[in-house]
PDB file of C-alpha atoms in Angstrom:
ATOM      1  CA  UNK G   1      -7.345   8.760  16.871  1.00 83.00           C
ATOM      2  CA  UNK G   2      -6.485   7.810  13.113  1.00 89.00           C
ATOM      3  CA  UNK G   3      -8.574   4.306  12.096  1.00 90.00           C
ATOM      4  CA  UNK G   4      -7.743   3.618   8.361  1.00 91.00           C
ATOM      5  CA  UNK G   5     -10.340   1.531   6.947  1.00 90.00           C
ATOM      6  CA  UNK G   6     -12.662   1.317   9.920  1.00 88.00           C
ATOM      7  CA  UNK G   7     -16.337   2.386   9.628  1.00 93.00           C
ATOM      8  CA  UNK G   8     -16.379   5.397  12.080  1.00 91.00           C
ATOM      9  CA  UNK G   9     -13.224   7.111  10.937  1.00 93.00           C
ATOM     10  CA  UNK G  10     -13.137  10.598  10.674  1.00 88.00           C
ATOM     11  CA  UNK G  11      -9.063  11.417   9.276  1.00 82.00           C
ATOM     12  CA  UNK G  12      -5.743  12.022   8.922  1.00 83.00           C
ATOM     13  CA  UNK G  13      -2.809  13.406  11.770  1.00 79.00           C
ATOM     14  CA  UNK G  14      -0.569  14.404   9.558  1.00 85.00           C
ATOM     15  CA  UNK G  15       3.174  13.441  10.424  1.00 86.00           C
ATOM     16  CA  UNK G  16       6.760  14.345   9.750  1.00 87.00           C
ATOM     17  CA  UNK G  17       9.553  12.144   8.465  1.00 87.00           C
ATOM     18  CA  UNK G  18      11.501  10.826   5.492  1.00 87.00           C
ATOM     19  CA  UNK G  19      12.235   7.609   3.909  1.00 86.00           C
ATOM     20  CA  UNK G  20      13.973   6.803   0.462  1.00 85.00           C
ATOM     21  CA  UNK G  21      14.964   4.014  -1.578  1.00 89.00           C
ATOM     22  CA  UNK G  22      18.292   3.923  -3.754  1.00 90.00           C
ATOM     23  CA  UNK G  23      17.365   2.719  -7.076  1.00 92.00           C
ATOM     24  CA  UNK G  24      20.129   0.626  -8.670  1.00 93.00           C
ATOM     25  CA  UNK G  25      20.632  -1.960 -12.359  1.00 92.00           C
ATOM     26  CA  UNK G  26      22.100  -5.407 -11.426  1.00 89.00           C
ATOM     27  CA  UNK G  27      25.221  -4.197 -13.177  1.00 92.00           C
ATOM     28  CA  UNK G  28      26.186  -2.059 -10.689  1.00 92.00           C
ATOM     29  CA  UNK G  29      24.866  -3.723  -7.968  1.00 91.00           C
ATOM     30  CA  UNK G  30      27.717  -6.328  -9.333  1.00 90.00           C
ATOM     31  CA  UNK G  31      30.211  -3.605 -10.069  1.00 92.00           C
ATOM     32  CA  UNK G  32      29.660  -2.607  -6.068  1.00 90.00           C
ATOM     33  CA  UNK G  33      29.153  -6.071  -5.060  1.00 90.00           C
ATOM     34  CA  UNK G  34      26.328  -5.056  -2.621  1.00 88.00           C
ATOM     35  CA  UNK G  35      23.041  -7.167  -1.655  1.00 90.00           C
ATOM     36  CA  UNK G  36      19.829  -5.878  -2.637  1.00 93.00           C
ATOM     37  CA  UNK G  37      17.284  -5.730  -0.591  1.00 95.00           C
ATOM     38  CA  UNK G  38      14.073  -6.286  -3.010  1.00 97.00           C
ATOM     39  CA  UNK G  39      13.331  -5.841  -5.992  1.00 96.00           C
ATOM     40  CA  UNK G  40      11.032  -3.375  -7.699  1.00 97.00           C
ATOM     41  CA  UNK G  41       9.422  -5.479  -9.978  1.00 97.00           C
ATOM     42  CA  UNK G  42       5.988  -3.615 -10.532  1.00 98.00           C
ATOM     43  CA  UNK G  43       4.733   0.120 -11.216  1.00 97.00           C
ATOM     44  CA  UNK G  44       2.607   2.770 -12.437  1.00 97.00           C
ATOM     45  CA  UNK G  45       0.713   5.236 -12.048  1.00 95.00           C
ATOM     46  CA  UNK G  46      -2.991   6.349 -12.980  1.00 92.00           C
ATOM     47  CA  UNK G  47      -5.262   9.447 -12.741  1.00 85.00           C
ATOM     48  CA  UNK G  48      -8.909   9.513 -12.538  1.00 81.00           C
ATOM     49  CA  UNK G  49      -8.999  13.056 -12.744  1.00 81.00           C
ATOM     50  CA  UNK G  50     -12.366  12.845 -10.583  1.00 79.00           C
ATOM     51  CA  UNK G  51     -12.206  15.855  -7.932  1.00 77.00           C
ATOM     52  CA  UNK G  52      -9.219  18.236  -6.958  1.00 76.00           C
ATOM     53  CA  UNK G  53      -8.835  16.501  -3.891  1.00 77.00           C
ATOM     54  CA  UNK G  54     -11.437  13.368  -3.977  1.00 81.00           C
ATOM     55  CA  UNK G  55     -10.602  10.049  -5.002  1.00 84.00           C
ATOM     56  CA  UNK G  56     -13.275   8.725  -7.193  1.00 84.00           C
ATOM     57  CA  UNK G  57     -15.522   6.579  -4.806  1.00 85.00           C
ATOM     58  CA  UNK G  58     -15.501   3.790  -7.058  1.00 90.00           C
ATOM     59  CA  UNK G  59     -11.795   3.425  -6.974  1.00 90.00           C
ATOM     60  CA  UNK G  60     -11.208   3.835 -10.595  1.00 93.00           C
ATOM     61  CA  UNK G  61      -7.429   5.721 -10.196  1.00 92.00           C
ATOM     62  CA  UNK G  62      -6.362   2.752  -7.570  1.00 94.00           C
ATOM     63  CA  UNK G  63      -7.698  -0.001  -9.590  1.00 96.00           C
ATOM     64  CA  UNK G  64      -5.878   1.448 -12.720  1.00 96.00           C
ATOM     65  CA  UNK G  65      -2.509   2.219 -10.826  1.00 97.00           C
ATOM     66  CA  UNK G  66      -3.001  -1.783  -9.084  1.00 98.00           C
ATOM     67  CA  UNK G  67      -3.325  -3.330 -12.236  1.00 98.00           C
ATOM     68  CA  UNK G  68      -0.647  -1.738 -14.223  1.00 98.00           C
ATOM     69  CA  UNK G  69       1.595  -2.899 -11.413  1.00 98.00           C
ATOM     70  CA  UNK G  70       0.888  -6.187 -11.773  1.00 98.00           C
ATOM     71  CA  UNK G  71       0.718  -6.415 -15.542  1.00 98.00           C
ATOM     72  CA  UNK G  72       4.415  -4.639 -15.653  1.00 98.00           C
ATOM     73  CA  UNK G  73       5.796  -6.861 -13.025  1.00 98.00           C
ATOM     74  CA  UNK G  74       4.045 -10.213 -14.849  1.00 98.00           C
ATOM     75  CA  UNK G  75       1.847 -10.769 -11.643  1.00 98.00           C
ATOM     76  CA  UNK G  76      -1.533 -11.896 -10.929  1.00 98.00           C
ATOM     77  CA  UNK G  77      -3.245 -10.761  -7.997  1.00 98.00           C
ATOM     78  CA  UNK G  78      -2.633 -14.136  -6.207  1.00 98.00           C
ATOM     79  CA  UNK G  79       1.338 -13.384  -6.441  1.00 98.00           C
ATOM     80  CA  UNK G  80       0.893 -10.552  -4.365  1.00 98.00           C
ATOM     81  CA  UNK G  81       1.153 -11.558  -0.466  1.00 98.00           C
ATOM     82  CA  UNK G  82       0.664  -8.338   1.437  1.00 98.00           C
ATOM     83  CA  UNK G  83      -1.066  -4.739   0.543  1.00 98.00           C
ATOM     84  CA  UNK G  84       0.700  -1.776   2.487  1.00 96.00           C
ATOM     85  CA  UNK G  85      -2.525   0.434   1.833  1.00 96.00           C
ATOM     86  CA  UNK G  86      -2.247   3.835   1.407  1.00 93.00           C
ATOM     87  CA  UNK G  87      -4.963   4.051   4.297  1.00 89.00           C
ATOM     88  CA  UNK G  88      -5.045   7.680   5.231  1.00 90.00           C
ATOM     89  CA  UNK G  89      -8.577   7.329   7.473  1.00 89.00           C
ATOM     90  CA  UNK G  90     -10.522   9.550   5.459  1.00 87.00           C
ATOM     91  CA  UNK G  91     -13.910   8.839   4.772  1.00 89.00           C
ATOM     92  CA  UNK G  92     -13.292   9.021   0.928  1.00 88.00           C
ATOM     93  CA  UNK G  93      -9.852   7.358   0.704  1.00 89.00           C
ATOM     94  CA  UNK G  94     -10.520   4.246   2.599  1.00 92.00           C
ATOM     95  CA  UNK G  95     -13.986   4.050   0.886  1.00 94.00           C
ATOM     96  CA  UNK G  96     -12.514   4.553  -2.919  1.00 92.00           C
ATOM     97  CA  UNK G  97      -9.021   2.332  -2.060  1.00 94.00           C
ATOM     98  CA  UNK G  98     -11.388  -0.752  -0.475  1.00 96.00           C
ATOM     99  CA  UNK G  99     -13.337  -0.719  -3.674  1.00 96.00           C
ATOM    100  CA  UNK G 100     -10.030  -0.756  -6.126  1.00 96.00           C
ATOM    101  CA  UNK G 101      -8.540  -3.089  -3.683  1.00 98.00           C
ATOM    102  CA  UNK G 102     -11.614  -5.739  -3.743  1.00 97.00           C
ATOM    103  CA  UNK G 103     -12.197  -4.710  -8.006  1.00 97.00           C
ATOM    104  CA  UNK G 104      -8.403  -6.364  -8.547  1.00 98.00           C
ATOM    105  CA  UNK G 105      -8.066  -9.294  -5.799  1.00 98.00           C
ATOM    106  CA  UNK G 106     -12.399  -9.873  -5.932  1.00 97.00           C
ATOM    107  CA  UNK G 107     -12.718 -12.503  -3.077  1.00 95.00           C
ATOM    108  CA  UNK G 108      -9.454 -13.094  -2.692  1.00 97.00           C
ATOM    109  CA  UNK G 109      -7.760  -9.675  -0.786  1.00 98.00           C
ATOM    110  CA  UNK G 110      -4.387 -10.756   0.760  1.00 98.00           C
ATOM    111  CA  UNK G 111      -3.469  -9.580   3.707  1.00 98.00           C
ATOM    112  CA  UNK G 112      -3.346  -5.287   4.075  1.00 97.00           C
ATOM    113  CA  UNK G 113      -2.847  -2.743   6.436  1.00 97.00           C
ATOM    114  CA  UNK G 114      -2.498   0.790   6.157  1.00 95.00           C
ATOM    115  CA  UNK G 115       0.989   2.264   8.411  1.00 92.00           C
ATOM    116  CA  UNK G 116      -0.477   5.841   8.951  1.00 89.00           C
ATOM    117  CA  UNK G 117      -1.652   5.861  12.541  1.00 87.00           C
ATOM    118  CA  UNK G 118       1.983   4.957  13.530  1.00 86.00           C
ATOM    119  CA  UNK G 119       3.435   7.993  11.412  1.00 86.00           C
ATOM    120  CA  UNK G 120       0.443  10.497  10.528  1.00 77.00           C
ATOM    121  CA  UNK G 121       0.398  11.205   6.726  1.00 85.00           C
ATOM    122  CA  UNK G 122       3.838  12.815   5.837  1.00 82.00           C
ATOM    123  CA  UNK G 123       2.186  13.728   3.119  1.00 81.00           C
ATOM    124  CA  UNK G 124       5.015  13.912  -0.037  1.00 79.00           C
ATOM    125  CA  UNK G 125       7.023  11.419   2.213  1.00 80.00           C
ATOM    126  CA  UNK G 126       4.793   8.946   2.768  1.00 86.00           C
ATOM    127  CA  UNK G 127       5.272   6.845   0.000  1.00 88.00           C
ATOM    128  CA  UNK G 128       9.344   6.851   0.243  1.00 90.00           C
ATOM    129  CA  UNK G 129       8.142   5.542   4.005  1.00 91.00           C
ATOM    130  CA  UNK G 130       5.815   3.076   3.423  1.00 92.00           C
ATOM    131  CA  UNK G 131       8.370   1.573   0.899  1.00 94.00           C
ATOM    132  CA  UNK G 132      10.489   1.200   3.276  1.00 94.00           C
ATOM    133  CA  UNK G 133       7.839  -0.776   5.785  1.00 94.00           C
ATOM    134  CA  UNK G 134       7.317  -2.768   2.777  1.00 94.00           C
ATOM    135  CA  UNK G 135      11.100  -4.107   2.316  1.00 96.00           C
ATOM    136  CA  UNK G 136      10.972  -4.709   6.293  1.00 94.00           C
ATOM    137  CA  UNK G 137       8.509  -6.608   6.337  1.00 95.00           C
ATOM    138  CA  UNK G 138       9.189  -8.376   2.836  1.00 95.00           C
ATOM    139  CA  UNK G 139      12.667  -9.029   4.447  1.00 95.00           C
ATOM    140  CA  UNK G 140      11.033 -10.496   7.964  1.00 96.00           C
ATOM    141  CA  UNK G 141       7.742 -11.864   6.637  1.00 97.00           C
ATOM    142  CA  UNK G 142       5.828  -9.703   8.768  1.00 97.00           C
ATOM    143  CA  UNK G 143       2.588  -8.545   8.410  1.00 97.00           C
ATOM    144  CA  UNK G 144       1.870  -5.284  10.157  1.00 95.00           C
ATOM    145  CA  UNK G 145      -1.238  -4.424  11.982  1.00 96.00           C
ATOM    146  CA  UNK G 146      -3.664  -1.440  11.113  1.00 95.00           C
ATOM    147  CA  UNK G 147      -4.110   0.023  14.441  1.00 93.00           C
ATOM    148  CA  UNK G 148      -7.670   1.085  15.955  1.00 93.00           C
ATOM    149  CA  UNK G 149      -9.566  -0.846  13.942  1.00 95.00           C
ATOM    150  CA  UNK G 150     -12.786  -1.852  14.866  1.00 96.00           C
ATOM    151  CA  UNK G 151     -15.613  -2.342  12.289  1.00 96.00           C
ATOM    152  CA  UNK G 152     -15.488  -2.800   8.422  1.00 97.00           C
ATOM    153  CA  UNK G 153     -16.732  -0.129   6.104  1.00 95.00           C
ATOM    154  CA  UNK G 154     -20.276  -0.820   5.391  1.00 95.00           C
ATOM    155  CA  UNK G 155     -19.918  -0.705   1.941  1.00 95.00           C
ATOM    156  CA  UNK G 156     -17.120  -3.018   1.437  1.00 95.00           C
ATOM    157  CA  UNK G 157     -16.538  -5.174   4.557  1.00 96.00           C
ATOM    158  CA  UNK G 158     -13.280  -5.536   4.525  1.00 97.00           C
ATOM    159  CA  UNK G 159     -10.809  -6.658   7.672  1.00 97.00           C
ATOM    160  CA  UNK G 160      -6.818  -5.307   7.606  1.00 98.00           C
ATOM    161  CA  UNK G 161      -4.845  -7.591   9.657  1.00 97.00           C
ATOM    162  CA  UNK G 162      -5.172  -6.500  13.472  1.00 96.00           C
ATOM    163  CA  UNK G 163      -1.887  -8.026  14.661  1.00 97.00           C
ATOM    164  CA  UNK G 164       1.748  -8.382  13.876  1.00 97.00           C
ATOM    165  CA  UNK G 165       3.313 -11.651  12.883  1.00 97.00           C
ATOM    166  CA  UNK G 166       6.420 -12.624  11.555  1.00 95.00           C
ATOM    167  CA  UNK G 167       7.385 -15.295   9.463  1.00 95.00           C
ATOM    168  CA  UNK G 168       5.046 -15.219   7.263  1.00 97.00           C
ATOM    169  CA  UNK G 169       5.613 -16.210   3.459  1.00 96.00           C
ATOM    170  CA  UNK G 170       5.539 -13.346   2.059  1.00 97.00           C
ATOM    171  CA  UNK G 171       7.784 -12.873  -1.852  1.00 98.00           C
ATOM    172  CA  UNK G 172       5.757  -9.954  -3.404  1.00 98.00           C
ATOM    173  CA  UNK G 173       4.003  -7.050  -1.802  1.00 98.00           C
ATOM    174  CA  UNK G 174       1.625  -4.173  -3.153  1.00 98.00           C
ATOM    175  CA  UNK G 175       1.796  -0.818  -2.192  1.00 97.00           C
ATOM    176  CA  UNK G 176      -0.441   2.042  -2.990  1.00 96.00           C
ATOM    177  CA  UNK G 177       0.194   5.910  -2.707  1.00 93.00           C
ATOM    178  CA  UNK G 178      -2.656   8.599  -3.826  1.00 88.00           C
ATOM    179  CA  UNK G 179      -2.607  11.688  -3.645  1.00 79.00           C
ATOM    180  CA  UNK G 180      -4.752  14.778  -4.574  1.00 74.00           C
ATOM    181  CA  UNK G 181      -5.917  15.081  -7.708  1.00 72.00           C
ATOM    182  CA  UNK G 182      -6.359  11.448  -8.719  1.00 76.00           C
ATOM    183  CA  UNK G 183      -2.877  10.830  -8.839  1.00 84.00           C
ATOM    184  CA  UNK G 184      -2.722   7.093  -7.916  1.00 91.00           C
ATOM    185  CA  UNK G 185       0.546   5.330  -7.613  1.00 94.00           C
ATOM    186  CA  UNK G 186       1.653   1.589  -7.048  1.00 97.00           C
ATOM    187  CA  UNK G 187       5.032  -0.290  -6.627  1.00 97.00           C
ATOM    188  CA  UNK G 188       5.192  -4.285  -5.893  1.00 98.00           C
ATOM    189  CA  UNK G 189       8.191  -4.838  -4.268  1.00 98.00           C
ATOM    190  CA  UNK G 190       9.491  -8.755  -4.725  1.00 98.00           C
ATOM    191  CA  UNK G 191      12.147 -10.588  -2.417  1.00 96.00           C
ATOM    192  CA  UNK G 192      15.532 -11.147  -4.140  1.00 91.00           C
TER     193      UNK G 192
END
């Protein structure tokens, strides 16, 4: 059973799928006269170059890849409404994420879940996915739950949200991808 962020878990299922996001200028969303569905207003990327395949466990790469996100979409960490956490239930990911996650937003986390024990880790895919989750639940104020959750890391104590709501005010949300490495990556996706 995959538990992102909770105290006892022990890993990844790994999963199969695809998601993608088409990536167009206002001029030819104009030109085509289609809607957009959000806006990327926030990225970047980091490296902490800590361990081939080890996250450092202070969070250095996510806190670096958070906060150039905000700074490039002109955000503070209040703006953002909901985190879709990269959350793959490893004992170092969830560990080094929490502590980037609670270095940018301090006392004030929004809400944040992590997607992966619906879909497994799909690995390369998984952050063309969890972009799309995002825009869903941008577009239907929804906050989705981080299944099998029961107790908060130790070291960090913090809660994902547990159940799914809708309707929620939600105009910009965070989401983190990281990947072997060091390779941290963040979008903030903002309602049009």
């Amino acid at each position: 059973m995959v538990q992102p962020f909770d105290e006892t878990r022990k890993g990844l299922n790994l999963g199969e799928g695809a998601g993608f996001l088409v990536l167009e200028t206002e001029e030819t969303m104009k030109k085509s006269e289609k809607k957009p569905l959000a806006v990327l207003s926030g990225w970047s990327n980091a490296s902490d170059a800590y361990h081939q395949t080890a996250s450092s466990p202070e969070g250095l790469g996510a806190t670096l890849s958070m906060k150039g996100a905000l700074e490039i979409a002109g955000l503070n960490p209040g703006d953002i409404d909901y985190i879709n956490a990269h959350g793959t239930a490893t004992p170092n990911n969830d560990l080094s994420e929490s502590h980037g996650i609670k270095t940018v937003f301090g006392s004030s986390v929004p809400p944040f879940s992590s997607t992966k024990a619906y879909t497994g880790h799909t690995l390369a895919a998984s952050g063309g996915i969890e972009a799309v989750f995002g825009i869903l639940a941008l577009n239907n104020g929804a906050l989705l739950p981080n299944l099998n959750f029961k107790q908060a890391i130790e070291e960090t104590g913090l809660v994902p949200v547990k159940t799914y709501s809708e309707g929620n005010t939600i105009k910009h949300i965070l989401s983190n991808s990281f990947g072997f490495g060091g390779n941290n990556s963040t979008i903030i996706l903002s309602k049009v």
